[in-house]
Coordinates of C-alpha atoms in Angstrom, one line a residue:
P1 CA 0.0 0.0 0.0
L2 CA 1.2 3.5 -0.8
I3 CA 0.4 6.6 1.4
I4 CA -0.8 9.6 -0.4
K5 CA -0.5 13.1 1.1
T6 CA -2.3 16.1 -0.5
D7 CA -1.4 19.7 -0.1
E8 CA -4.5 21.3 1.4
K9 CA -3.4 24.8 0.4
S10 CA -3.1 23.9 -3.3
Q11 CA -6.0 25.3 -5.3
V12 CA -4.5 24.8 -8.7
L13 CA -5.2 21.7 -10.7
P14 CA -3.9 19.1 -10.2
P15 CA -3.2 19.3 -6.5
M16 CA 0.3 18.3 -5.2
I17 CA 0.5 14.7 -4.2
E18 CA 3.4 12.9 -2.5
V19 CA 3.6 9.1 -2.5
F20 CA 5.6 7.4 0.2
E21 CA 6.7 3.8 0.5
P22 CA 5.5 1.9 3.6
L23 CA 8.0 2.4 6.4
Q24 CA 10.4 -0.4 7.1
F25 CA 13.2 -0.7 9.7
D26 CA 16.0 -3.2 8.6
D27 CA 19.0 -2.5 10.9
V28 CA 21.0 0.1 12.8
T29 CA 24.8 0.6 12.6
P30 CA 26.8 0.5 14.7
A31 CA 25.0 -2.4 16.5
F32 CA 26.4 -1.2 19.9
I33 CA 27.9 2.0 21.2
L34 CA 29.8 3.2 24.3
E35 CA 28.0 4.8 27.2
N36 CA 28.0 8.6 27.8
S37 CA 29.3 9.6 24.4
A38 CA 27.3 11.1 21.6
S39 CA 27.4 8.8 18.6
L40 CA 26.4 9.0 14.9
I41 CA 24.0 6.1 14.1
T42 CA 22.7 5.0 10.7
I43 CA 19.3 3.4 10.1
H44 CA 18.7 1.3 7.0
G45 CA 15.2 0.5 5.8
K46 CA 12.7 1.9 3.4
G47 CA 10.1 4.7 3.2
F48 CA 12.1 7.4 5.0
H49 CA 11.4 11.1 4.1
E50 CA 12.1 14.5 5.6
Q51 CA 9.4 14.2 8.3
T52 CA 10.7 10.8 9.6
M53 CA 11.7 11.1 13.2
L54 CA 14.2 9.0 15.2
Y55 CA 14.2 8.5 18.9
I56 CA 16.3 6.5 21.4
G57 CA 14.8 5.8 24.8
K58 CA 12.1 8.4 24.1
R59 CA 14.7 11.1 23.3
K60 CA 14.8 12.6 19.8
L61 CA 18.1 12.2 17.9
A62 CA 19.8 15.5 16.8
H63 CA 20.9 16.4 13.3
I64 CA 18.7 13.9 11.5
T65 CA 19.8 13.6 7.9
M66 CA 18.1 11.6 5.2
K67 CA 20.7 10.2 2.8
D68 CA 18.0 8.7 0.6
S69 CA 14.7 6.9 1.1
N70 CA 16.5 3.9 2.5
T71 CA 19.1 5.5 4.8
I72 CA 18.8 8.0 7.6
T73 CA 21.4 9.2 10.2
G74 CA 21.2 11.0 13.4
I75 CA 23.3 12.0 16.4
M76 CA 22.4 9.9 19.4
P77 CA 22.7 11.8 22.7
A78 CA 25.0 10.4 25.5
I79 CA 23.0 7.8 27.3
P80 CA 23.8 5.3 30.1
S81 CA 24.6 1.6 29.5
G82 CA 21.9 -0.8 28.9
T83 CA 19.6 -1.9 26.0
H84 CA 17.5 0.9 24.5
D85 CA 14.8 1.1 21.9
I86 CA 15.6 3.0 18.7
E87 CA 12.2 4.1 17.3
I88 CA 11.3 5.5 13.9
F89 CA 8.1 7.5 13.7
D90 CA 6.4 8.5 10.4
P91 CA 3.7 11.1 11.1
Y92 CA 1.9 10.5 7.7
Q93 CA 1.6 6.7 8.3
H94 CA 1.1 7.1 12.0
L95 CA 3.5 4.2 12.3
E96 CA 6.2 3.5 14.8
L97 CA 8.9 0.8 14.4
S98 CA 11.6 -0.1 16.9
K99 CA 14.8 -2.1 17.3
K100 CA 17.1 -2.6 20.3
L101 CA 20.5 -0.9 20.6
T102 CA 23.0 -2.0 23.3
V103 CA 25.0 0.7 25.0
Y104 CA 28.2 -0.6 26.8
H105 CA 30.3 0.7 29.6
V106 CA 33.7 1.8 28.5
P107 CA 36.2 -0.7 29.9
Y108 CA 39.5 0.7 31.2
I109 CA 42.6 -0.7 32.7
Q110 CA 43.9 0.4 36.2
K111 CA 46.9 -1.9 36.4
I112 CA 48.8 -4.8 35.0
E113 CA 50.7 -7.2 37.3
P114 CA 53.4 -8.3 37.3
N115 CA 55.0 -5.4 35.5
V116 CA 58.3 -7.2 34.9
I117 CA 58.4 -10.7 33.2
L118 CA 61.3 -12.8 32.1
A119 CA 61.4 -13.3 28.3
K120 CA 60.6 -16.7 26.7
H121 CA 58.7 -18.0 29.6
D122 CA 54.9 -18.6 29.7
R123 CA 53.6 -16.3 32.4
T124 CA 50.1 -15.3 33.5
I125 CA 49.5 -11.6 33.8
T126 CA 46.5 -10.0 35.7
I127 CA 44.8 -7.1 34.1
T128 CA 42.7 -5.1 36.6
G129 CA 40.2 -2.4 35.8
N130 CA 36.5 -1.8 35.3
F131 CA 33.9 -3.3 32.9
L132 CA 36.4 -5.8 31.6
N133 CA 33.6 -8.4 31.1
T134 CA 32.9 -6.8 27.7
I135 CA 36.4 -7.6 26.4
Q136 CA 36.4 -10.0 23.4
N137 CA 40.1 -10.3 22.6
V138 CA 43.4 -9.7 24.3
F139 CA 46.6 -9.0 22.2
I140 CA 50.0 -8.9 23.8
D141 CA 52.7 -7.5 21.5
N142 CA 50.3 -7.9 18.6
I143 CA 49.9 -11.6 19.4
S144 CA 46.5 -13.0 20.4
A145 CA 46.7 -14.2 24.0
V146 CA 44.7 -16.9 25.7
F147 CA 42.7 -15.3 28.5
H148 CA 39.7 -15.7 30.7
H149 CA 37.5 -13.3 32.7
E150 CA 37.8 -13.7 36.4
N151 CA 35.0 -11.2 36.9
E152 CA 34.1 -7.7 35.5
Y153 CA 37.1 -6.2 37.2
Q154 CA 39.9 -8.7 36.3
I155 CA 41.2 -10.7 33.3
Q156 CA 43.9 -13.4 33.5
A157 CA 46.0 -13.6 30.3
L158 CA 48.8 -15.9 29.3
M159 CA 51.9 -14.2 27.9
P160 CA 52.7 -15.7 24.4
I161 CA 56.1 -17.4 24.1
N162 CA 57.1 -15.2 21.1
T163 CA 56.6 -11.9 23.0
S164 CA 59.5 -9.5 22.3
T165 CA 61.7 -8.1 25.0
G166 CA 61.4 -4.5 26.1
S167 CA 58.2 -2.5 26.4
I168 CA 55.2 -4.3 25.0
D169 CA 51.7 -3.2 23.9
I170 CA 48.6 -4.7 25.4
A171 CA 45.4 -4.2 23.5
L172 CA 41.9 -5.1 24.6
N173 CA 39.1 -5.4 22.0
Y174 CA 35.5 -5.1 23.1

C-alpha cells in the first residue's frame, strides 16, 4: 500500500501529491555504542522522508539527515549503558517501528601485574580495571593471547612465548 498526502493549500489543478513507500526498519549501525558519548547512528530500511523522526529511549536524535529513502542518520545523545529502543516514527503513516541498541560501559585498565616478566617464559598476567567483562580479545605485543575473565574487574592472560623483550603493547578489544 502507498500513502498519499495532498497539499491542502493547493487550489490549482492538479493538487500536489506525494507518494511514500511503507515504512520499514531493517537495521542500525553500529550495533552497539559506548556509554555517555554522543554517537552517529545510521538506520537502514525503506520509506524514509524529511518528516521521519528518530528516537532512542524516548529522546529525539539530533541532526537527523536523510541520505536517501533507504538510509537516515542522526546523532544519538549520550546515554547510560543498557539496552535501549531505537524508534522510527512516520507522522503520515502514524507508524512507529523499533529495534534494540545496546550501550556498553567503556572498559578501562587500572593496572597490569606483574609489570616485569622474564622473556621466553609462559607467564600469566593479571589485568585489573572496570567493565572488563565486555572484552572479546586480548593482544599482547600484537599476538592474540589466551585469556579468561575472572569477573568484570579482572582478566587473566597468558603471555605468548614469542613476545618480544622491552616494552610491549597490550590491546583489549571489546
